[in-house]
Structures are given as structure tokens and as C-alpha cells.
Coordinates of C-alpha atoms in Angstrom, one line a residue:
M1 CA 127.1 146.4 -3.1
Y2 CA 128.7 147.5 0.6
T3 CA 130.9 150.2 1.9
G4 CA 131.5 149.8 5.4
T5 CA 133.2 147.6 8.6
L6 CA 132.6 143.9 8.7
K7 CA 133.4 144.2 12.7
S8 CA 133.4 140.9 14.8
K9 CA 132.2 141.2 18.5
S10 CA 134.5 138.3 19.4
S11 CA 137.7 139.2 18.6
G12 CA 137.3 142.9 17.6
L13 CA 138.8 142.4 14.3
K14 CA 137.5 145.3 11.6
S15 CA 137.4 143.9 7.8
V16 CA 136.3 146.7 5.7
Y17 CA 134.8 146.4 2.2
R18 CA 134.5 148.8 0.2
N19 CA 131.7 148.9 -3.3
T20 CA 130.2 150.7 -5.3
S21 CA 126.8 150.3 -7.0
L22 CA 126.7 151.8 -10.2
K23 CA 123.7 152.7 -12.4
C24 CA 124.5 153.0 -16.1
S25 CA 121.6 152.9 -18.9
G26 CA 119.2 151.5 -17.0
L27 CA 121.3 148.6 -15.8
L28 CA 121.9 148.1 -11.8
F29 CA 125.8 146.9 -11.6
L30 CA 127.5 145.7 -8.3
W31 CA 131.1 147.2 -8.9
T32 CA 133.7 146.9 -6.0
L33 CA 136.6 149.9 -5.2
N34 CA 139.8 149.0 -4.3
R35 CA 141.4 151.5 -1.4
K36 CA 143.5 152.9 -3.7
S37 CA 141.0 154.2 -6.2
S38 CA 138.5 155.3 -3.5
R39 CA 141.1 157.5 -2.1
K40 CA 142.0 159.3 -5.2
S41 CA 138.1 160.0 -5.8
S42 CA 137.9 164.0 -5.6
V43 CA 134.0 163.4 -4.6
V44 CA 133.0 164.5 -0.4
R45 CA 131.0 161.9 0.6
R46 CA 128.6 163.2 3.9
R47 CA 126.6 161.0 5.9
G48 CA 123.2 161.4 6.6
A49 CA 121.4 161.3 9.8
D50 CA 121.3 157.3 9.6
G51 CA 124.6 157.2 9.4
R52 CA 125.2 156.5 5.4
I53 CA 125.9 157.9 2.5
P54 CA 123.1 159.3 0.5
V55 CA 123.3 158.2 -3.5
R56 CA 124.8 160.8 -5.7
T57 CA 124.0 161.5 -9.7
L58 CA 126.5 161.2 -12.4
D59 CA 125.8 164.4 -13.4
R60 CA 126.2 166.8 -10.8
G61 CA 126.8 164.7 -7.6
A62 CA 123.4 166.0 -5.7
S63 CA 122.0 164.2 -3.2
S64 CA 118.7 162.3 -3.6
S65 CA 116.0 163.7 -1.5
A66 CA 113.9 161.1 -1.6
A67 CA 116.5 158.4 -1.0
A68 CA 118.2 160.7 1.9
A69 CA 114.3 160.8 3.6
E70 CA 113.4 157.2 3.3
P71 CA 116.6 155.2 3.3
T72 CA 116.2 151.6 2.6
G73 CA 118.0 148.2 2.4
Y74 CA 120.5 146.9 5.3
P75 CA 122.8 149.0 7.3
G76 CA 126.2 147.5 5.9
G77 CA 124.7 146.2 2.8
P78 CA 122.7 147.2 -0.5
Y79 CA 120.3 150.4 -0.7
D80 CA 118.7 148.6 -4.1
T81 CA 117.2 145.2 -3.0
S82 CA 116.0 144.2 -5.9
L83 CA 119.4 143.0 -7.3
L84 CA 120.7 141.0 -4.3
V85 CA 116.8 139.6 -3.1
K86 CA 118.4 137.5 -0.7
Y87 CA 120.9 139.4 1.5
E88 CA 118.4 140.1 4.2
H89 CA 119.7 136.5 5.1
H90 CA 123.2 136.7 4.1
V91 CA 126.0 136.0 6.1
A92 CA 127.7 139.2 5.3
R93 CA 124.7 141.6 6.6
H94 CA 125.1 139.3 10.1
I95 CA 129.2 139.6 10.3
W96 CA 128.1 143.7 10.1
F97 CA 126.1 143.7 13.3
G98 CA 129.1 141.1 15.0
E99 CA 127.0 138.1 14.9
E100 CA 129.2 134.8 13.6
R101 CA 127.4 132.2 12.5
G102 CA 128.5 130.1 15.8
P103 CA 130.9 129.3 18.2
K104 CA 133.1 128.4 15.4
K105 CA 133.2 130.8 12.4
E106 CA 133.8 128.3 9.4
L107 CA 132.1 126.1 8.1
K108 CA 132.2 122.3 8.5
V109 CA 133.3 120.9 4.7
A110 CA 132.5 117.7 3.0
G111 CA 135.9 117.2 2.2
H112 CA 136.1 113.0 1.3
G113 CA 139.4 113.6 -0.3
L114 CA 141.8 111.4 2.1
K115 CA 139.5 108.3 1.9
L116 CA 138.2 108.2 -1.6
N117 CA 141.9 108.5 -2.4
S118 CA 142.8 105.2 -0.2
R119 CA 139.5 103.4 -2.2
V120 CA 140.5 104.5 -5.4
P121 CA 143.0 101.4 -7.0
L122 CA 146.1 102.1 -8.5
A123 CA 144.2 100.4 -11.2
L124 CA 141.3 99.2 -12.2
P125 CA 140.7 95.6 -14.3
P126 CA 140.7 96.3 -18.0
Q127 CA 137.1 95.1 -18.0
M128 CA 136.0 98.1 -16.0
E129 CA 139.0 100.5 -17.2
S130 CA 136.7 100.7 -20.8
W131 CA 133.8 101.5 -19.3
V132 CA 135.1 104.4 -16.9
S133 CA 137.0 106.1 -19.3
R134 CA 134.0 106.1 -21.8
S135 CA 132.1 107.6 -18.6
G136 CA 134.2 111.1 -18.5
L137 CA 134.7 110.7 -15.0
A138 CA 137.8 109.0 -14.8
S139 CA 139.7 111.9 -13.9
L140 CA 138.2 112.0 -10.8
Q141 CA 139.8 109.2 -9.6
R142 CA 142.9 111.7 -9.0
T143 CA 141.5 115.3 -8.4
S144 CA 140.6 115.1 -4.6
L145 CA 142.9 117.0 -2.3
N146 CA 143.2 114.7 1.1
K147 CA 142.0 117.9 3.1
I148 CA 140.3 121.5 2.7
D149 CA 141.2 124.5 4.4
T150 CA 138.0 124.9 5.6
N151 CA 138.9 128.6 6.9
L152 CA 140.0 130.2 3.2
V153 CA 137.3 128.0 1.9
S154 CA 134.9 130.1 4.5
A155 CA 136.5 133.5 3.8
F156 CA 135.6 133.0 -0.2
V157 CA 131.9 132.0 1.1
E158 CA 131.5 134.7 2.7
R159 CA 131.9 136.7 -0.3
W160 CA 129.4 134.6 -2.8
H161 CA 126.3 135.7 -3.9
L162 CA 123.4 133.4 -5.3
E163 CA 121.4 136.2 -7.1
T164 CA 124.8 136.5 -9.7
S165 CA 126.7 133.5 -9.3
S166 CA 129.8 135.4 -8.3
F167 CA 132.3 136.0 -5.3
H168 CA 132.3 139.9 -4.9
M169 CA 135.5 141.1 -5.0
P170 CA 137.2 144.3 -3.3
F171 CA 137.6 145.1 -7.1
G172 CA 134.5 143.4 -9.1
E173 CA 133.5 140.1 -9.5
M174 CA 135.1 136.5 -10.3
S175 CA 133.4 133.0 -10.7
I176 CA 134.2 129.2 -11.3
T177 CA 133.7 129.0 -15.0
L178 CA 132.8 125.9 -17.2
Y179 CA 136.5 126.5 -18.5
D180 CA 138.0 126.2 -15.1
V181 CA 135.9 123.1 -14.4
A182 CA 137.4 121.6 -17.7
C183 CA 140.8 122.3 -16.7
L184 CA 141.4 121.6 -13.2
L185 CA 139.1 118.1 -13.4
H186 CA 139.1 117.4 -17.2
L187 CA 135.3 116.7 -16.9
P188 CA 133.8 117.0 -20.4
I189 CA 131.4 120.3 -21.0
R190 CA 129.2 119.6 -24.1
G191 CA 126.9 117.1 -23.6
I192 CA 122.9 116.8 -21.7
F193 CA 121.3 117.7 -18.7
W194 CA 119.4 115.4 -17.1
S195 CA 115.6 115.4 -15.5
P196 CA 115.4 112.5 -13.2
Q197 CA 112.2 110.9 -11.7
D198 CA 111.9 110.6 -8.3
V199 CA 113.0 107.7 -6.6
T200 CA 110.9 105.9 -3.3
E201 CA 112.5 104.0 -0.9
E202 CA 111.5 101.0 -2.8
L203 CA 112.2 102.3 -5.7
A204 CA 115.7 102.6 -4.6
V205 CA 115.2 99.2 -3.4
E206 CA 114.5 98.0 -6.2
L207 CA 117.6 99.9 -8.5
A208 CA 119.9 97.9 -5.7
V209 CA 118.9 95.1 -7.0
D210 CA 118.9 95.1 -10.3
Y211 CA 121.8 97.5 -11.2
L212 CA 124.0 97.0 -7.9
G213 CA 123.8 92.8 -7.9
V214 CA 122.8 92.9 -4.4
S215 CA 119.9 90.4 -3.1
Q216 CA 116.3 92.1 -1.9
S217 CA 117.1 91.6 1.7
Q218 CA 120.6 93.0 2.1
A219 CA 119.0 96.1 -0.3
Q220 CA 115.8 96.8 2.1
S221 CA 117.9 96.7 5.0
H222 CA 120.6 98.9 3.3
V223 CA 118.1 101.7 2.4
R224 CA 116.3 101.3 5.9
S225 CA 119.4 102.3 7.7
C226 CA 119.7 104.9 5.6
K227 CA 116.4 106.6 6.5
G228 CA 116.1 107.9 2.4
S229 CA 116.3 106.8 -0.9
Y230 CA 120.0 106.7 -0.1
Y231 CA 123.3 104.3 -0.8
K232 CA 126.2 104.8 1.7
L233 CA 129.6 105.4 -0.2
E234 CA 131.0 103.1 2.2
W235 CA 129.1 100.4 1.0
L236 CA 129.0 101.1 -2.2
Y237 CA 132.9 100.7 -2.1
D238 CA 132.2 97.3 -0.5
I239 CA 129.5 96.3 -3.2
F240 CA 132.9 97.0 -5.3
V241 CA 135.1 95.1 -3.9
H242 CA 132.8 92.2 -3.6
H243 CA 132.0 92.0 -7.3
R244 CA 135.3 92.6 -8.7
A245 CA 137.0 89.7 -7.1
A246 CA 133.9 88.0 -8.5
S247 CA 134.3 89.4 -12.0
S248 CA 131.0 90.6 -12.2
W249 CA 131.9 93.4 -14.1
A250 CA 129.1 96.0 -14.7
Y251 CA 127.9 95.5 -11.3
A252 CA 131.6 96.3 -9.7
T253 CA 131.7 99.3 -12.0
R254 CA 128.4 101.1 -11.2
A255 CA 129.2 100.4 -7.9
Y256 CA 132.3 102.2 -8.6
L257 CA 131.1 105.5 -10.6
L258 CA 128.3 106.1 -7.7
M259 CA 131.2 106.3 -5.0
L260 CA 132.9 108.2 -7.0
V261 CA 131.0 110.9 -7.9
G262 CA 128.9 110.5 -4.6
S263 CA 132.4 111.1 -2.8
T264 CA 132.9 114.1 -5.3
I265 CA 131.0 116.6 -7.6
F266 CA 127.5 114.8 -5.8
A267 CA 128.9 115.3 -2.3
D268 CA 126.1 116.5 -0.2
K269 CA 125.8 117.8 3.5
T270 CA 125.6 114.0 4.7
F271 CA 129.1 113.6 4.1
T272 CA 128.3 109.8 4.2
L273 CA 125.4 108.9 1.6
V274 CA 124.7 109.3 -1.9
E275 CA 121.0 109.9 -3.4
A276 CA 120.0 106.6 -4.9
R277 CA 118.5 108.3 -8.3
Y278 CA 122.1 108.7 -9.6
L279 CA 122.3 105.2 -10.2
L280 CA 120.0 105.6 -13.0
L281 CA 122.6 107.9 -14.2
F282 CA 124.6 104.2 -14.8
R283 CA 122.4 101.9 -16.0
D284 CA 123.9 101.8 -19.6
L285 CA 127.5 102.3 -19.0
D286 CA 127.5 102.9 -22.5
G287 CA 125.1 105.6 -22.5
C288 CA 126.5 108.0 -19.7
S289 CA 129.3 109.7 -21.6
G290 CA 126.7 112.1 -23.1
Y291 CA 125.8 114.1 -19.9
S292 CA 127.7 117.4 -19.1
W293 CA 129.6 116.5 -16.3
G294 CA 131.5 119.6 -16.1
A295 CA 127.9 121.7 -16.1
V296 CA 126.9 118.9 -13.5
A297 CA 130.1 120.0 -10.8
L298 CA 129.6 123.4 -11.1
V299 CA 125.8 123.2 -10.7
T300 CA 126.0 121.1 -7.5
L301 CA 128.9 123.7 -6.2
Y302 CA 126.8 126.9 -7.1
R303 CA 123.8 125.4 -5.3
Y304 CA 126.1 125.1 -2.1
L305 CA 127.6 128.1 -2.2
G306 CA 124.7 129.8 -1.9
D307 CA 122.9 127.7 0.7
A308 CA 126.4 128.3 2.5
S309 CA 126.5 131.8 2.0
M310 CA 123.2 132.3 4.2
Y311 CA 124.0 132.8 7.9
S312 CA 121.9 130.1 8.9
C313 CA 123.9 127.7 7.2
K314 CA 127.2 125.8 8.5
Q315 CA 128.4 123.2 6.4
L316 CA 129.0 123.4 2.6
G317 CA 128.1 120.6 0.1
G318 CA 129.2 120.2 -3.1
Y319 CA 133.3 119.7 -4.5
P320 CA 135.3 121.5 -2.3
T321 CA 138.4 120.4 -4.0
L322 CA 136.8 122.4 -7.3
L323 CA 137.3 125.8 -5.1
H324 CA 139.7 125.3 -3.0
C325 CA 141.9 124.6 -6.6
W326 CA 140.5 127.3 -7.8
I327 CA 141.7 130.0 -5.1
H328 CA 145.1 128.5 -5.3
E329 CA 145.2 129.1 -9.0
Y330 CA 143.9 132.8 -9.2
F331 CA 144.7 133.9 -6.0
P332 CA 148.9 133.1 -5.5
T333 CA 149.1 135.3 -2.3
V334 CA 146.4 133.6 -0.3
G335 CA 146.3 130.3 1.5
K336 CA 149.2 128.1 2.0
R337 CA 149.7 126.4 -1.2
G338 CA 151.4 122.8 -1.8
E339 CA 152.4 122.2 -5.4
N340 CA 152.9 118.6 -6.4
W341 CA 154.6 120.2 -10.2
N342 CA 155.0 123.0 -12.0
P343 CA 152.4 124.1 -14.9
A344 CA 155.5 124.0 -17.8
G345 CA 156.1 119.7 -16.3
N346 CA 152.1 119.0 -17.0
C347 CA 152.1 116.0 -18.7
G348 CA 148.4 116.6 -19.8
L349 CA 146.8 115.9 -16.3
P350 CA 144.3 117.9 -14.6
R351 CA 145.3 121.1 -13.2
A352 CA 143.6 120.3 -9.6
M353 CA 146.5 117.5 -9.5
R354 CA 149.1 120.3 -8.9
W355 CA 147.9 120.9 -5.9
S356 CA 148.7 119.0 -2.5
Y357 CA 147.1 120.3 1.0
R358 CA 149.2 122.4 3.2
Q359 CA 147.8 123.1 6.3
G360 CA 147.0 127.0 6.8
V361 CA 147.3 128.7 9.7
L362 CA 144.9 131.6 9.1
K363 CA 141.7 131.7 10.4
V364 CA 138.4 133.5 9.2
D365 CA 139.4 136.7 10.9
D366 CA 142.5 136.6 9.6
L367 CA 141.7 136.1 6.2
R368 CA 138.2 138.2 5.7
P369 CA 141.0 141.7 5.5
I370 CA 143.5 140.0 3.5
L371 CA 140.7 139.5 0.8
D372 CA 140.1 142.7 1.4
E373 CA 143.1 144.4 0.8
L374 CA 143.3 142.0 -2.6
T375 CA 143.6 144.2 -5.8
P376 CA 143.7 143.5 -9.4
T377 CA 147.3 142.9 -9.8
D378 CA 147.0 139.8 -7.2
V379 CA 145.0 138.2 -9.5
I380 CA 146.3 136.0 -12.0
W381 CA 143.4 136.4 -14.4
R382 CA 144.3 133.6 -16.8
P383 CA 145.8 130.7 -15.0
F384 CA 145.2 128.3 -17.3
E385 CA 146.8 129.6 -20.9
D386 CA 149.5 127.0 -21.0
H387 CA 146.9 124.1 -19.9
R388 CA 145.4 124.9 -23.7
A389 CA 147.2 122.2 -25.2
W390 CA 145.4 119.4 -23.0
R391 CA 141.9 121.6 -22.8
V392 CA 141.7 124.1 -25.7
F393 CA 139.2 126.9 -24.7
D394 CA 135.3 126.2 -25.9
E395 CA 133.8 128.9 -26.8
I396 CA 130.3 127.2 -25.1
C397 CA 132.1 128.4 -21.7
L398 CA 130.8 131.8 -22.3
Y399 CA 127.5 131.0 -22.9
R400 CA 125.1 133.0 -20.9
G401 CA 121.6 131.5 -19.4
C402 CA 121.2 129.1 -16.9
L403 CA 122.8 125.7 -16.7
K404 CA 120.6 122.8 -14.7
W405 CA 121.0 119.5 -12.8
G406 CA 118.3 117.4 -12.1
E407 CA 115.6 120.2 -10.3
T408 CA 118.6 122.5 -9.3
V409 CA 118.8 125.2 -11.7
V410 CA 121.4 127.8 -11.5
P411 CA 122.6 131.4 -13.4
Y412 CA 125.8 131.0 -15.3
L413 CA 127.3 134.7 -16.1
P414 CA 130.4 134.9 -17.6
D415 CA 129.4 138.4 -18.4
R416 CA 130.0 139.4 -15.0
C417 CA 133.5 137.8 -14.8
L418 CA 135.3 138.8 -18.5
R419 CA 138.9 139.6 -17.2
Q420 CA 138.6 135.6 -16.2
F421 CA 138.6 135.0 -20.4
G422 CA 140.7 138.2 -21.5
Y423 CA 137.7 140.5 -22.4
R424 CA 137.4 144.0 -21.2
Q425 CA 135.0 143.9 -18.4
Y426 CA 131.4 146.4 -18.8
V427 CA 128.3 146.4 -16.8
P428 CA 126.6 143.6 -17.3
S429 CA 123.2 142.6 -17.7
P430 CA 120.7 142.1 -14.8
P431 CA 121.5 138.3 -13.6
L432 CA 118.9 136.0 -14.9
D433 CA 115.8 135.3 -12.9
C434 CA 116.4 131.4 -13.4
M435 CA 112.7 130.7 -12.0
M436 CA 110.9 132.1 -15.3
A437 CA 113.2 129.8 -17.9
T438 CA 111.7 127.5 -19.4
D439 CA 113.3 126.2 -22.2
I440 CA 117.0 125.7 -20.5
D441 CA 117.5 122.8 -22.7
V442 CA 116.9 124.8 -26.1
D443 CA 118.9 127.3 -24.6
W444 CA 122.4 125.4 -23.9
I445 CA 122.1 123.5 -27.4
S446 CA 121.4 126.8 -29.7
Y447 CA 124.0 128.9 -27.4
H448 CA 126.2 131.0 -30.3
Q449 CA 123.7 133.7 -30.0
S450 CA 124.3 134.1 -26.2
V451 CA 128.3 133.9 -26.8
V452 CA 127.8 136.7 -29.2
D453 CA 125.9 138.9 -26.9
V454 CA 128.4 138.4 -24.3
I455 CA 131.3 139.5 -26.0
G456 CA 129.6 141.7 -28.5
S457 CA 129.9 144.4 -26.1
S458 CA 133.0 144.0 -25.3
S459 CA 137.0 143.6 -26.8
V460 CA 140.0 141.9 -26.0
A461 CA 141.9 143.3 -23.0
T462 CA 145.0 145.2 -23.0
T463 CA 146.3 144.5 -19.9
P464 CA 144.9 141.1 -17.7
S465 CA 142.2 143.4 -15.0
E466 CA 141.2 145.8 -17.9
V467 CA 137.6 147.4 -16.9
V468 CA 135.6 150.2 -19.3
D469 CA 136.3 153.5 -18.4
G470 CA 133.6 154.8 -15.9
L471 CA 134.1 151.6 -13.5
S472 CA 136.9 152.1 -11.6
G473 CA 136.2 156.1 -10.3
V474 CA 132.8 156.6 -9.8
V475 CA 131.5 157.1 -6.2
L476 CA 128.1 156.2 -5.7
S477 CA 128.4 154.4 -2.5
C478 CA 124.9 154.2 -0.2
F479 CA 126.3 153.0 2.5
P480 CA 128.4 153.2 5.8
S481 CA 132.1 153.7 4.9
T482 CA 134.5 152.3 7.1
A483 CA 133.3 152.0 10.6
D484 CA 129.6 151.6 12.4
P485 CA 127.9 154.9 12.8
S486 CA 126.3 154.2 15.9
P487 CA 127.2 156.8 18.3
S488 CA 130.2 155.2 20.7

């Protein structure tokens, strides 16, 4: 991907990202080398006139004259831009030149945990509890962290690439998988996707009247104040409280569920609103359990991670608790962690409830070199092995294809993070172009063949971080090494 030094002009901090591009059987695989394997390499790399390291072939180590004569790509980033097509706008490219997002290097994160935890009652009325439990969303009532370590989350976002739906770490790629969602949030993975209808402000008013039990004038006034087809989370909470007191259980349950998902898996960058169209999900309270809520959480978070990895973006939407707790599970030495209970003492609760917020002292600048120094031994590759009694592994989590929710479509590529599933990592296929996908629902239902394709070329790993031969020692770096090549 990129080999070089990310330099902050404001602090003078240097954070070295060493990566390599490996071409195998015509497939381009972005693979990162840790410092130790880089030092062991016997390949002598010489800079060209532009400060970059020319491409070398696998058989002779000879420089490619064409590549040396006509360098392409970006300083500090990939020569071959056919894979990471958005790298021009990626925050990592700008950090290379000492350009930060703004005075604050960390993102603004939509964390609703503290407020949501104050709004969720200790117990729901039995009439509501039945609907909430059957919806598949009940676990979201208790999984949110009170606060988010924005510096920790932001440091990981800088390593996310939307083309591969993965974090590019110094030792390879990792991602948040469907099984991670199943264990952390206890949301159902299997189910259908949803294609919503457009909701105008007028329809948002009608939906509020019909399904939330408010008056026409009240709905009109509220939607008008939202300046679009939205409802305020606080307003939904007030409706829930009112109808619960009046024993209007269906209205109360819809308002409660919409507030719940709007504060968690549907959280957007407004920080206070939820789209009115999501009320359509709860028209039939007996039928809303059929959705793949786990895929919903992942699609939404992938989307916002992709947005936040761009230099121009300064906010992160989606469910940050999911990302935050994922980091705690896989990276025990990174960030400050508060632990409510040991996994061995779990009584079937969602694993996100294991963690509590502890204020971190490290800033983004401090975390960049820490992440860069991580090795495979610093990772707990399969953190949920002791959770299988509560969430049995489902092979659909190895589905390779596109996931969608509404008009948002993202690639889901477990072949790029096989070590998280207990398999040896191989050179994966090129990422999918979801813009060309036409039968996503069919592919999702008939997932079996894609699972066979994903694991058929691999084998069960004998060590947690095992990779196929040749991935951890090849140096084909096309990018600057450890310092800005510009003359001092």
C-alpha cells in the first residue's frame, strides 16, 4: 500500500507505515510488512530520482524501467491506483504532507450512549417487552458505551479503506465481520435486506400520525422543525413515555424502537435525528424480526467509516460502540479499557457489555506510531472462541459479496481477513465493484458457493496469525521508505 513516514508539521511526530504490494497470479494484494520482516529482507532498495523505490520483479529483482521512467500514484501512497481508487482523497495521503483534518485531529463521533442509557427503562411493560424481544433488537438496549475514546477510534479510521472494507494494519488487513457483530451486539445475522421507499416531508407527517399516534398539527410542526424527513430522538422518547403512560402499547413500542435504532445502528452525523423512513420498518411489529439487523449495523458503519477515512470529513456516524469494543477485543494493548466482567464469567450477555469507557490519555499523534509498531502477536485473532456457547458460528459470516441496506451497498470481503476466522491468509481476489452488483439479495440467500470459494483455497491455521508462504518476506515496495524524500 504505502511505505513512508507520516509527518505532522505541528508536532514533528513521525509515524512509519511500511507496506508492500504483492502481485500474484495477476492479482494485486495489498500486504503490510512489519518492521522485523522488513529488516530481515536481503533486498537492497535504492531510491529513484523522485525519491521512490522502483518496482522489482520476483525472479530477478530488476527494476522496471517503465515504472522508473514514468512513476505514477502518490507520494506516500500506492503506485498502482487501480485498487485504492479513492486514495487521492484519503486522510492518510494528506497526513503524509503534514496536513491534518483541522485543529482537532480526532473526529467528532456520534456517541449516544450516555443519553440512551438514561432513557432505557430497567424493565418494559410486558406488552412492549414481547414486541421488542421478537424484533431482534432487544440487546441494543444495554450495549452502548457511555462515552467513546475519539482519539482511539480516529486513529483506526485513518487505516480504513472503503475499497477493501478493511483496516490496513502493519501486518495485513483486518475488518469488523458479521460474526463480530453477532457476538458483540447479539443481533441476528440471517434475514432479508430492505429497500425503502422515498419519504417526503408530507409522508413523514402521515407516518407519524398513523404509526406514532400524534396529531396532524403536532407532526407537521415537528417535521418542519427538523428541516427534512426526520424525527428528533428526544421527540420519539417523549412519545414513548406518553403512550406508555396511556397504555397505547403499539405506538409506544414503535417510538421506542425507532429511538433505539436511531441512537445505535442508525446513528448519523446529525447526532440528534433519525430518518423518518425507518419508521416503515416497524409498521408491522410482528414482522420486523425478519431483517438481518447484524448486516444493517455493518453496512451503516462501513459506510460511515468510508466517509470518515476521507480527508474532508470530520465526523463519524454509525454505531461507534461497535468499533470501540471491536478494538478492545482484538487489540488488548491499545487504548485504555474498562472491563465490567471477565469473559469466563459471561452469562450469555452481548460481549459489548463486557466493556466500559475509561478516559484515554493518548492523542491521535500518540496512537499512530503505536499502531504502526503492532505485530501479529499483539492481536487476539479469535477473541470470541469462549462466546460460542452463546453465539454459535454461522458459516454465512464467510459470505463474500455485497451487503446492502436501503440504497447503501458495501463490499464484505472475509477473504482479506481470514486469520480472524482461524484460516491461513492467502492472496485474496480483487475487491468487488458493488456498483456493478445486480443480484445482491439472491447472492445473499445463495451464499454457500461464495463460502466454498473463500475457504477452499485456504486451510485451518496452525498458528493464529499464519499466512501462506511468500506473504511475509517479499519486498516489492513502490513507495518512499522512512522519511520525506525531499532534500532538506
